mmCIF file with all atom_site columns, C-alpha atoms and ligand atoms in Angstrom:
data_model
loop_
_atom_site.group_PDB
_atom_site.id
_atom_site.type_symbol
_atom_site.label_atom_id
_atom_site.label_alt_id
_atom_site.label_comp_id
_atom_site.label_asym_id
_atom_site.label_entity_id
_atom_site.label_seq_id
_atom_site.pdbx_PDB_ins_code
_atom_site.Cartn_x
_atom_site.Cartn_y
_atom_site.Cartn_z
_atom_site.occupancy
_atom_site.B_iso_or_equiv
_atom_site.pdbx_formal_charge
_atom_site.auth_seq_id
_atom_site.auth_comp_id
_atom_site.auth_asym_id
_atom_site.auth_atom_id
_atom_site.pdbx_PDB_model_num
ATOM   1   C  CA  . UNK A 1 1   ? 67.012 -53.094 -61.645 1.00 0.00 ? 1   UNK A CA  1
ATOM   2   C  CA  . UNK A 1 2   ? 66.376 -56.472 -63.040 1.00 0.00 ? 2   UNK A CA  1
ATOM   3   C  CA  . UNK A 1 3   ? 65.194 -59.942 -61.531 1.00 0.00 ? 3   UNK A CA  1
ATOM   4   C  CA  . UNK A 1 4   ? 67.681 -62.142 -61.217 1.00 0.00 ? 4   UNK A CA  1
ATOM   5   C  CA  . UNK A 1 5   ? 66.927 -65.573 -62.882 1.00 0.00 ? 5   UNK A CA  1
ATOM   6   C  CA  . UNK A 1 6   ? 67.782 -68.995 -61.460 1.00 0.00 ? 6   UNK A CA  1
ATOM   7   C  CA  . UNK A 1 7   ? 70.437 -70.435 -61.398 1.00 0.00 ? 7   UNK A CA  1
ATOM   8   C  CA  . UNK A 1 8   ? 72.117 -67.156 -60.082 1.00 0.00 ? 8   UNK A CA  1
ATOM   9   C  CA  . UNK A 1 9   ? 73.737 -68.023 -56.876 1.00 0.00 ? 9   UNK A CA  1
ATOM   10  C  CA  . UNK A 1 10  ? 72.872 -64.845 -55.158 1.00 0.00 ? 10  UNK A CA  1
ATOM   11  C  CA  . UNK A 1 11  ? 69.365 -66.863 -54.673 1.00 0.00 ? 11  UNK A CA  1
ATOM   12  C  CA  . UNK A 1 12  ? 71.189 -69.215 -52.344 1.00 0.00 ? 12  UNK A CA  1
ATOM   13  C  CA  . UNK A 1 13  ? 73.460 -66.621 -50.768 1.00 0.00 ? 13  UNK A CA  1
ATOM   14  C  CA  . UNK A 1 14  ? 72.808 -65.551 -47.149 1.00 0.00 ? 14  UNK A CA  1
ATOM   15  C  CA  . UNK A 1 15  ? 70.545 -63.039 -46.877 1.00 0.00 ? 15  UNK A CA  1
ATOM   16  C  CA  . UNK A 1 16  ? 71.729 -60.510 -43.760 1.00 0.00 ? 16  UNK A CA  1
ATOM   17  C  CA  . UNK A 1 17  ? 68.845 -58.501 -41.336 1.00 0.00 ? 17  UNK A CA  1
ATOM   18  C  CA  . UNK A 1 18  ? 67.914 -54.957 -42.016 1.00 0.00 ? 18  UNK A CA  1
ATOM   19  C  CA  . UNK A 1 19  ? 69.882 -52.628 -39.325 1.00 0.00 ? 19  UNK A CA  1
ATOM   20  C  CA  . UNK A 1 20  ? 69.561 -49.589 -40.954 1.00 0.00 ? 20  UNK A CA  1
ATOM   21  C  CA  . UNK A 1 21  ? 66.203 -48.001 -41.843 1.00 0.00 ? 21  UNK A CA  1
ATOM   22  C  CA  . UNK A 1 22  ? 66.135 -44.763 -43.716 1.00 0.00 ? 22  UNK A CA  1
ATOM   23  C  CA  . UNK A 1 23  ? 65.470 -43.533 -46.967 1.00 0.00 ? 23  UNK A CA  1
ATOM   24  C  CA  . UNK A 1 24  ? 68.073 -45.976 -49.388 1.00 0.00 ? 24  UNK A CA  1
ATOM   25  C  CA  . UNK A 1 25  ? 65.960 -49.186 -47.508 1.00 0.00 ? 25  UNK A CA  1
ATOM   26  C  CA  . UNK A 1 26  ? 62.784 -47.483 -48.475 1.00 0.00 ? 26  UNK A CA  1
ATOM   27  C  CA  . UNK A 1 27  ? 63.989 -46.806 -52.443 1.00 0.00 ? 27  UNK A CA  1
ATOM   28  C  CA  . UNK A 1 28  ? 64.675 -50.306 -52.625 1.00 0.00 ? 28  UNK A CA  1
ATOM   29  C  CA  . UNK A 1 29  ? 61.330 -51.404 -51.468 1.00 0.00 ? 29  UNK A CA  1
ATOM   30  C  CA  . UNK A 1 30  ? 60.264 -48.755 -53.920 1.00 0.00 ? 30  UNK A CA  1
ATOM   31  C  CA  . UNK A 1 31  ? 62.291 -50.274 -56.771 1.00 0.00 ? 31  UNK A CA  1
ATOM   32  C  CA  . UNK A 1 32  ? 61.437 -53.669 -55.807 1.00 0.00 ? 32  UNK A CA  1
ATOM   33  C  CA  . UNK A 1 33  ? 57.513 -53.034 -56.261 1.00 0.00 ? 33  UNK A CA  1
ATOM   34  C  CA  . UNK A 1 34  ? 58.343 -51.194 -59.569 1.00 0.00 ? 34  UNK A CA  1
ATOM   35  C  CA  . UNK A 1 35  ? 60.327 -54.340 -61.210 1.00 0.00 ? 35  UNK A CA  1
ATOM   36  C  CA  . UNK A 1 36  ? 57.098 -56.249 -59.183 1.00 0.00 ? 36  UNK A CA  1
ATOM   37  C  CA  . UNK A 1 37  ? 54.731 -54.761 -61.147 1.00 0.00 ? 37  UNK A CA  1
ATOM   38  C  CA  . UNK A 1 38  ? 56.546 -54.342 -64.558 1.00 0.00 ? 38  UNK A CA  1
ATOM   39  C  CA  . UNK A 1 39  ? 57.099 -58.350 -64.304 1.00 0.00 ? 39  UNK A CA  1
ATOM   40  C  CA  . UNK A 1 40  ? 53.426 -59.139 -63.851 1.00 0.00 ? 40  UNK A CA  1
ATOM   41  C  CA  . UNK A 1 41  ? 54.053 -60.963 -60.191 1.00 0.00 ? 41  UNK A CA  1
ATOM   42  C  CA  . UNK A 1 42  ? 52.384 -59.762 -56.930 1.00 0.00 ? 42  UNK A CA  1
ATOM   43  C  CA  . UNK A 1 43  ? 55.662 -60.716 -54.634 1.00 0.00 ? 43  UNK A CA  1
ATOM   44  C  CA  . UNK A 1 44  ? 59.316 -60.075 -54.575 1.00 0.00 ? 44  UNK A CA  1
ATOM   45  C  CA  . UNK A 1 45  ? 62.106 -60.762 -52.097 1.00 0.00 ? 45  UNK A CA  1
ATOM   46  C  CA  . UNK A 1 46  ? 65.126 -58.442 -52.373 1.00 0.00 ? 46  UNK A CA  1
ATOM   47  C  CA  . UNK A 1 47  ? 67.581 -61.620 -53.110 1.00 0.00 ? 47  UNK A CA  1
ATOM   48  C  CA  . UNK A 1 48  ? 65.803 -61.666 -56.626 1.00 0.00 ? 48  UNK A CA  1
ATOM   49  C  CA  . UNK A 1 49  ? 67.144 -58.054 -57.409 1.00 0.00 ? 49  UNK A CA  1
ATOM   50  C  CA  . UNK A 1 50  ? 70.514 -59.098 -56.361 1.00 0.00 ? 50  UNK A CA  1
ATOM   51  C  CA  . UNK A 1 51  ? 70.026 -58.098 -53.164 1.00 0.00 ? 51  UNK A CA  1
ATOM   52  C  CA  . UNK A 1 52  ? 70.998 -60.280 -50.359 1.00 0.00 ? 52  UNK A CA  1
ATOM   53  C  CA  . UNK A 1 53  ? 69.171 -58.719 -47.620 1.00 0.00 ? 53  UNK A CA  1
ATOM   54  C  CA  . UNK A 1 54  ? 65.901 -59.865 -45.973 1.00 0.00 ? 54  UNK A CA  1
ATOM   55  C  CA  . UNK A 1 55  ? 63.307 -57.678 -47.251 1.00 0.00 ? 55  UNK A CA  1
ATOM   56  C  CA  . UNK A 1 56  ? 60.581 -58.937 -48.950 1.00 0.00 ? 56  UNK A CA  1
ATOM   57  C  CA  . UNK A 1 57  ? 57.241 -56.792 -50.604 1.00 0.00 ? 57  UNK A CA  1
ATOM   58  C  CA  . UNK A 1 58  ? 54.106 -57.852 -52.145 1.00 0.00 ? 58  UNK A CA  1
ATOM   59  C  CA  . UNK A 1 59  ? 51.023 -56.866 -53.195 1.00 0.00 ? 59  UNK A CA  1
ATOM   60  C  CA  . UNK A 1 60  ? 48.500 -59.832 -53.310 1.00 0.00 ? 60  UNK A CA  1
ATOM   61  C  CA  . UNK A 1 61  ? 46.498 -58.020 -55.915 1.00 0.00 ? 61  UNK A CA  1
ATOM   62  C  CA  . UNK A 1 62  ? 49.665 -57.135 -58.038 1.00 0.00 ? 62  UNK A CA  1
ATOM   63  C  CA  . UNK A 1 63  ? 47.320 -53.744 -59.049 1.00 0.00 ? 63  UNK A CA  1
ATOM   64  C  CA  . UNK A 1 64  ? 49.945 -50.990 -59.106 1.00 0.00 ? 64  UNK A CA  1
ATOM   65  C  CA  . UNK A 1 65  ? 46.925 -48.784 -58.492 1.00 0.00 ? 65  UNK A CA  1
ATOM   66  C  CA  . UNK A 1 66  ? 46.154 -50.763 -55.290 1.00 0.00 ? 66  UNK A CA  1
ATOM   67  C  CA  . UNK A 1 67  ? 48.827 -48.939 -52.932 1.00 0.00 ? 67  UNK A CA  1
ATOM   68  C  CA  . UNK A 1 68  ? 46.898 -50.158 -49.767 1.00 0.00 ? 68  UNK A CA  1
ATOM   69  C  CA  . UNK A 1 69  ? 47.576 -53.689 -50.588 1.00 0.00 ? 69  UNK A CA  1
ATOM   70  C  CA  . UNK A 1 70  ? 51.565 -53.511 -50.786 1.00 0.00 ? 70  UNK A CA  1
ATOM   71  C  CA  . UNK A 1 71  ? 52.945 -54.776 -47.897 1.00 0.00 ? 71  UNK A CA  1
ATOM   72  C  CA  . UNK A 1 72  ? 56.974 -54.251 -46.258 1.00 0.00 ? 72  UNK A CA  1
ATOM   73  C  CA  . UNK A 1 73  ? 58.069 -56.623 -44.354 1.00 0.00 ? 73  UNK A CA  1
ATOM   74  C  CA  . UNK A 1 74  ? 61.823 -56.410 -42.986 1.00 0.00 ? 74  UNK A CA  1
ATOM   75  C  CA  . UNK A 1 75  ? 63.780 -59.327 -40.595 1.00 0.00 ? 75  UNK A CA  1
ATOM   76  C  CA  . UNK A 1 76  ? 60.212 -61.245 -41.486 1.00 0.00 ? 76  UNK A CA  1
ATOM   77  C  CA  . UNK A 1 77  ? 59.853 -64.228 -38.436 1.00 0.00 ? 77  UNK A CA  1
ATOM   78  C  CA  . UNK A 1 78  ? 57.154 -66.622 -38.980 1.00 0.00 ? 78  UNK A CA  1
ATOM   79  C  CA  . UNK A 1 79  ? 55.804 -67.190 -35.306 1.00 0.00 ? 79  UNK A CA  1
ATOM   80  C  CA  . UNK A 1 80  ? 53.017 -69.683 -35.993 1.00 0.00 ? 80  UNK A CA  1
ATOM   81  C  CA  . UNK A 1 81  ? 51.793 -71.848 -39.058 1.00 0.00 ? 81  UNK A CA  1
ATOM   82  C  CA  . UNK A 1 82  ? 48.707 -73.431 -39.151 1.00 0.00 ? 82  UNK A CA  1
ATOM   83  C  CA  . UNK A 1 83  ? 48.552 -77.429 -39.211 1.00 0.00 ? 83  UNK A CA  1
ATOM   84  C  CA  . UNK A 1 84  ? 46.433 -77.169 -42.236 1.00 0.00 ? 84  UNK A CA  1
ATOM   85  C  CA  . UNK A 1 85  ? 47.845 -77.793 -45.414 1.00 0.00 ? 85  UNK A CA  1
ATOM   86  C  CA  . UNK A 1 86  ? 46.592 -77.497 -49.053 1.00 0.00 ? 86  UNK A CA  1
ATOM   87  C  CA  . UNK A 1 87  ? 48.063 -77.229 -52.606 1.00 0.00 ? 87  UNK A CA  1
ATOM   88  C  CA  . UNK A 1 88  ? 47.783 -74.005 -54.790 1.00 0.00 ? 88  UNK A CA  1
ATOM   89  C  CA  . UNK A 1 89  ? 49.312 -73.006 -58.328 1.00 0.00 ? 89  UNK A CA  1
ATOM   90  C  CA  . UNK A 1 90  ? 52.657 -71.058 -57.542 1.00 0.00 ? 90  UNK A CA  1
ATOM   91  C  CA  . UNK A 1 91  ? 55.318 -69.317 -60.315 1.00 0.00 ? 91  UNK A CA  1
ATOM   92  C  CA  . UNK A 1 92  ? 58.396 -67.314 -59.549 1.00 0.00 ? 92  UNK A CA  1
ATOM   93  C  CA  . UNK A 1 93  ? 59.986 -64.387 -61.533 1.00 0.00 ? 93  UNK A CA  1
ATOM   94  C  CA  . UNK A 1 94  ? 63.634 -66.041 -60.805 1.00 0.00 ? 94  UNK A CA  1
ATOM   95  C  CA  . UNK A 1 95  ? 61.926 -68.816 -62.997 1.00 0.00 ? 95  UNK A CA  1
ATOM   96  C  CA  . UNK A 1 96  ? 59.587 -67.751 -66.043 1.00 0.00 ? 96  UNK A CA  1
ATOM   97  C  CA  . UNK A 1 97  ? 57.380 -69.798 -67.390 1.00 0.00 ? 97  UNK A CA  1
ATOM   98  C  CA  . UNK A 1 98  ? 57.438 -72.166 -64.789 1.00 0.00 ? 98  UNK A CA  1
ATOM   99  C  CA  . UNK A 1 99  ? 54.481 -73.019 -62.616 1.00 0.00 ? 99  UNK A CA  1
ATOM   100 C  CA  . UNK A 1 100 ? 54.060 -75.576 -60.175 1.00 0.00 ? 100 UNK A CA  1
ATOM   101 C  CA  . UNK A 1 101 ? 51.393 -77.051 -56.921 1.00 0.00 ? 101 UNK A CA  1
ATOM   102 C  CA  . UNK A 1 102 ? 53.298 -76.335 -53.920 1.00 0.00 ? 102 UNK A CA  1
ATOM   103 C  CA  . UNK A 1 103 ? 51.855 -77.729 -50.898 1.00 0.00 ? 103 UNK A CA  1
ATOM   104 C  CA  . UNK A 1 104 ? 51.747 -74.711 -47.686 1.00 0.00 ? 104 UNK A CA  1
ATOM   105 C  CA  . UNK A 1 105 ? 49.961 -74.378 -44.290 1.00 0.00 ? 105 UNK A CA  1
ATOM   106 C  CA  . UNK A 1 106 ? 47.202 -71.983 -44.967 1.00 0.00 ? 106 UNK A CA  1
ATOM   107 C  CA  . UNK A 1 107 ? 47.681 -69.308 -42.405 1.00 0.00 ? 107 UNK A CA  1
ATOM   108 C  CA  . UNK A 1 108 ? 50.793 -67.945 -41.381 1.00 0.00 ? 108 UNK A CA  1
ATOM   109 C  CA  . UNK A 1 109 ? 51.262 -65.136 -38.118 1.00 0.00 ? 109 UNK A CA  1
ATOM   110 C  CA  . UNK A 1 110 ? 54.224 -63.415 -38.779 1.00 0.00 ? 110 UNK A CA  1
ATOM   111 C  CA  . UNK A 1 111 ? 56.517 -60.617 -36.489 1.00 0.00 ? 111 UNK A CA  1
ATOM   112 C  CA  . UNK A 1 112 ? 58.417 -58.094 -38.896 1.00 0.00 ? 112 UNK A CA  1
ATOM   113 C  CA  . UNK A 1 113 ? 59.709 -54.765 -39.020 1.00 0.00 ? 113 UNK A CA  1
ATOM   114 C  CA  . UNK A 1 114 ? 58.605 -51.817 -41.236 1.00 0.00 ? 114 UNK A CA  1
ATOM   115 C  CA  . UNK A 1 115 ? 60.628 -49.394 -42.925 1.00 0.00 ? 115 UNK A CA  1
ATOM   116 C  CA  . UNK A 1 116 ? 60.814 -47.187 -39.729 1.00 0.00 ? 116 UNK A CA  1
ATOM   117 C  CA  . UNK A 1 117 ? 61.993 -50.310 -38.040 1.00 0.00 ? 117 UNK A CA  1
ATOM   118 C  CA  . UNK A 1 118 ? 58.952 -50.435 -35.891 1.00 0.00 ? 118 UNK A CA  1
ATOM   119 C  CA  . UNK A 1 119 ? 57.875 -53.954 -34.782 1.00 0.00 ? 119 UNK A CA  1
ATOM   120 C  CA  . UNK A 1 120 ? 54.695 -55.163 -35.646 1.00 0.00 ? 120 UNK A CA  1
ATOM   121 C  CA  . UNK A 1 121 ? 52.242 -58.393 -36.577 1.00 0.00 ? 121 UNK A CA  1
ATOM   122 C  CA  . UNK A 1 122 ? 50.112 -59.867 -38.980 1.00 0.00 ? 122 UNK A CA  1
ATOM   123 C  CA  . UNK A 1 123 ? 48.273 -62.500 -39.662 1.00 0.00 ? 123 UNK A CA  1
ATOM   124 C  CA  . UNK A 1 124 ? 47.731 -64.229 -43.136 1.00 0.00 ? 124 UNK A CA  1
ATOM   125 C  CA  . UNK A 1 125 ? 45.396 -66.689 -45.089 1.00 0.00 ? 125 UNK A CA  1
ATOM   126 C  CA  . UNK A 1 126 ? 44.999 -68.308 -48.013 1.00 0.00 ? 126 UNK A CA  1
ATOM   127 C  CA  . UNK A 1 127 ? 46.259 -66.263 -50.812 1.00 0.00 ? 127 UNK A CA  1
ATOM   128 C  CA  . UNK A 1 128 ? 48.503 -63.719 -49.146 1.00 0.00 ? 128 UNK A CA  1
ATOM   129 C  CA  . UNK A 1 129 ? 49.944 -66.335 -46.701 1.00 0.00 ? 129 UNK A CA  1
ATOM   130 C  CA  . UNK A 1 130 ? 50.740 -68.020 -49.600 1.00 0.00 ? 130 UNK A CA  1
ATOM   131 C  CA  . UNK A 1 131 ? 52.416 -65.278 -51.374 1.00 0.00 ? 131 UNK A CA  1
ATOM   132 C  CA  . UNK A 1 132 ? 54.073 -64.216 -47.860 1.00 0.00 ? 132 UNK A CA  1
ATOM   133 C  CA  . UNK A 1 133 ? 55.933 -68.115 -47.509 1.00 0.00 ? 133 UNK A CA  1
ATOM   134 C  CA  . UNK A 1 134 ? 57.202 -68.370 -50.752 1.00 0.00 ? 134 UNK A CA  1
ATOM   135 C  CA  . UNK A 1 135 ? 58.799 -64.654 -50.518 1.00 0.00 ? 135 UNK A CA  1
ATOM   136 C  CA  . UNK A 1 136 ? 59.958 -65.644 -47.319 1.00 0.00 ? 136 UNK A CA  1
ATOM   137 C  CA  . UNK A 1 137 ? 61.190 -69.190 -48.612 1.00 0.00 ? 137 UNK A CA  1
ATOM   138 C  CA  . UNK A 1 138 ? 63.507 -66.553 -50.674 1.00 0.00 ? 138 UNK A CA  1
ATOM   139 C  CA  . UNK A 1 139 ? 65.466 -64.611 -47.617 1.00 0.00 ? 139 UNK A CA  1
ATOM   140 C  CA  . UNK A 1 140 ? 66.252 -68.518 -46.531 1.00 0.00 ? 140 UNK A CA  1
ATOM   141 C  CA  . UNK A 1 141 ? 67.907 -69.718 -49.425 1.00 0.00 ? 141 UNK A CA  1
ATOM   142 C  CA  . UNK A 1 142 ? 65.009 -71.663 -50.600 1.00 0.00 ? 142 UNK A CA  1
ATOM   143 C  CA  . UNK A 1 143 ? 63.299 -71.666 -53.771 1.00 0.00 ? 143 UNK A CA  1
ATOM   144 C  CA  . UNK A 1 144 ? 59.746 -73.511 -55.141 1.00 0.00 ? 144 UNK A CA  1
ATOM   145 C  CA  . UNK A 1 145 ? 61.522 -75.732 -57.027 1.00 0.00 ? 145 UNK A CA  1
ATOM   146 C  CA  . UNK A 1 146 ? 62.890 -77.115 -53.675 1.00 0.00 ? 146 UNK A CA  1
ATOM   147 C  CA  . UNK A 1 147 ? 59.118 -77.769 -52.569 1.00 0.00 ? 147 UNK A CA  1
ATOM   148 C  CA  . UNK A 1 148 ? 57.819 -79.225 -56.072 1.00 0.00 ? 148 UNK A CA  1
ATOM   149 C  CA  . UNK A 1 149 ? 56.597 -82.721 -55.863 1.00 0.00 ? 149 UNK A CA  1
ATOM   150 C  CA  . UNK A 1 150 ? 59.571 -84.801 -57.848 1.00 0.00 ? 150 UNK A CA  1
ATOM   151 C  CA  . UNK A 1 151 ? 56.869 -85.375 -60.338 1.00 0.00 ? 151 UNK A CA  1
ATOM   152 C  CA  . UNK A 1 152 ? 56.116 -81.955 -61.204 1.00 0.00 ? 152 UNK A CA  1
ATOM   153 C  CA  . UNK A 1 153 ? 60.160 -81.179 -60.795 1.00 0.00 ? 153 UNK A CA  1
ATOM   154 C  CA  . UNK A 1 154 ? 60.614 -84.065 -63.856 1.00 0.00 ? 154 UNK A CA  1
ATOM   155 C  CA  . UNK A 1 155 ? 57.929 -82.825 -65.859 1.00 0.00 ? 155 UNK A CA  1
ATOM   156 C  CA  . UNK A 1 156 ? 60.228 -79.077 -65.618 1.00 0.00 ? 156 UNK A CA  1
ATOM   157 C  CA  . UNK A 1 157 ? 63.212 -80.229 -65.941 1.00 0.00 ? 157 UNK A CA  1
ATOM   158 C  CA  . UNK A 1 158 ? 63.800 -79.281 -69.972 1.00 0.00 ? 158 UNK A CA  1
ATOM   159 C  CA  . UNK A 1 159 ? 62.685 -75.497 -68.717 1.00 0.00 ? 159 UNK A CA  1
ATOM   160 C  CA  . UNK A 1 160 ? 64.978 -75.696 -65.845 1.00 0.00 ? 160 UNK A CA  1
ATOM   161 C  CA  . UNK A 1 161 ? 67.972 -77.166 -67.799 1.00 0.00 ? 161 UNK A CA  1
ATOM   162 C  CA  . UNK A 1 162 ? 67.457 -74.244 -70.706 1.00 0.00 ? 162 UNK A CA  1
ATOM   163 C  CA  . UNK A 1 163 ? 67.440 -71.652 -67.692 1.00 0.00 ? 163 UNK A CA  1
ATOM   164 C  CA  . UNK A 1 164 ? 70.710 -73.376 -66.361 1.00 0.00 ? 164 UNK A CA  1
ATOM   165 C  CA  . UNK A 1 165 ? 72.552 -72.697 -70.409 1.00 0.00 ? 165 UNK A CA  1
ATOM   166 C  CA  . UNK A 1 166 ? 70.991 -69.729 -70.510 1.00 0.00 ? 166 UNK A CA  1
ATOM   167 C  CA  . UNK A 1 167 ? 72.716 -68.451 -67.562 1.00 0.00 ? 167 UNK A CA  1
ATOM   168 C  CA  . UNK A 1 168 ? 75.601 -69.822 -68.367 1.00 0.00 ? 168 UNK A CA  1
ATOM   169 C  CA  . UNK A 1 169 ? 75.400 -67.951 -71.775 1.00 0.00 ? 169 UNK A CA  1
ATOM   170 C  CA  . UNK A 1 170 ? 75.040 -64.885 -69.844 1.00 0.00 ? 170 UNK A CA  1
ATOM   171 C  CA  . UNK A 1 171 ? 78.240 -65.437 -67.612 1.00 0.00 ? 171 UNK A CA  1
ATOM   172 C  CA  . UNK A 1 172 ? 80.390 -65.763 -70.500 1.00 0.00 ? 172 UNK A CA  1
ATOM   173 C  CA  . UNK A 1 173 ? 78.687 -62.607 -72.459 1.00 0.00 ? 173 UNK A CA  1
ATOM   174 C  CA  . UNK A 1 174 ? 78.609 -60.383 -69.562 1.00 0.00 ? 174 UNK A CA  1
ATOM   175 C  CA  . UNK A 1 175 ? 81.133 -62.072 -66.573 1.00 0.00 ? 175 UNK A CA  1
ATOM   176 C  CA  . UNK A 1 176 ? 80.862 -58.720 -64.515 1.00 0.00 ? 176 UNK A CA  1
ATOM   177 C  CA  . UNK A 1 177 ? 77.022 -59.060 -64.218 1.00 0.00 ? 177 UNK A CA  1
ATOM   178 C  CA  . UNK A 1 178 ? 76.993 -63.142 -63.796 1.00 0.00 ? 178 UNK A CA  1
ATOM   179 C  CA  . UNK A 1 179 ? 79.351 -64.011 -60.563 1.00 0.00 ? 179 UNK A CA  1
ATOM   180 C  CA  . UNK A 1 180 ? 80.224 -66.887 -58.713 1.00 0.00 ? 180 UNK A CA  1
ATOM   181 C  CA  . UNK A 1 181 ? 79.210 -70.891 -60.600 1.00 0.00 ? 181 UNK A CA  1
ATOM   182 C  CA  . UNK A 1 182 ? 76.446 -72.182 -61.766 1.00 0.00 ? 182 UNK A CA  1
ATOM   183 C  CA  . UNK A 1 183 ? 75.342 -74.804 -59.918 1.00 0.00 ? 183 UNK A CA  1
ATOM   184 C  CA  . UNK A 1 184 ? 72.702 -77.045 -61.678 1.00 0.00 ? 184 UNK A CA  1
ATOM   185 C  CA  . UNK A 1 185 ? 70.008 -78.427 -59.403 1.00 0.00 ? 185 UNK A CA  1
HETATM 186 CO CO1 . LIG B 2 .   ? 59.940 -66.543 -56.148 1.00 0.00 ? 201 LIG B CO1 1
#
């Protein structure tokens, strides 16, 4: 299982809700902390393994020891955002190498399901609501280049370009593993 890498369309592609919970939902999750952790990050939504479902995981100390800090969160709704706002340093494993100020609120309360499929709640700050919005940003289609200042979007836009021919490289290499066009944004 690898992440896939902007500009991949299955990032944009609608991501469907979780309606069956058993043990294939809770490999992925497993998979999807494993590629997590061997890529350094300490979030991943299941669109960035190809995946177009809406599960996200994360782990806001990305410590693969730290088991009691990974967090499941299937159907994710975000309930309530707090009117505060601030900027904090964000990168994405769909784009590496690429890091950004994205501005967020700075608490989140979120309903979700776990990988019984049993309801529950949870509120975040800071750090892991951060981490929480732009996984979530993911199962909608949206991605932190979306929510870059245009200044900071210019200032990437070499890095983005090179991402855009290398996936195009990839397409023609390996058609069966690249579908659908490349759309640059
Ligand atoms: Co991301």
């Amino acid at each position: 299982m690898d992440v896939v890498l902007y500009p991949d369309p299955r990032l944009r592609a609608p991501n469907d809700p979780i309606q069956e919970f058993g043990p294939e939902l809770d490999a992925l999750a497993r998979d999807m902390f494993e590629v997590m952790y061997r890529t350094e990050g300490v979030g991943l939504a299941a669109p960035q393994v190809g995946v177009n479902v809406r599960l996200l995981v994360f782990n806001p100390t990305g410590d693969p020891e730290a088991r009691d800090q990974e967090r499941v969160l299937c159907n994710p709704r975000i309930v309530r955002s707090a009117r505060e706002r601030e900027f904090g340093r964000e990168g994405c494993l769909s784009f590496p190498g690429i890091y950004a100020e994205i501005e967020r609120p700075v608490a989140v309360t979120i309903e979700a399901l776990d990988l019984r499929g049993e309801p529950f709640t949870l509120e975040l700050a800071d750090w892991e609501a951060r981490i929480f919005q732009h996984e979530f940003d993911h199962l909608e289609g949206v991605l932190f280049i979306d929510r870059m200042r245009p200044v900071d979007k210019a200032a990437h836009r070499a890095a983005l370009e090179e991402l855009v021919a290398a996936y195009r490289e990839r397409r023609v290499a390996h058609p069966e593993r690249a579908r659908g066009p490349a759309r640059p944004e």
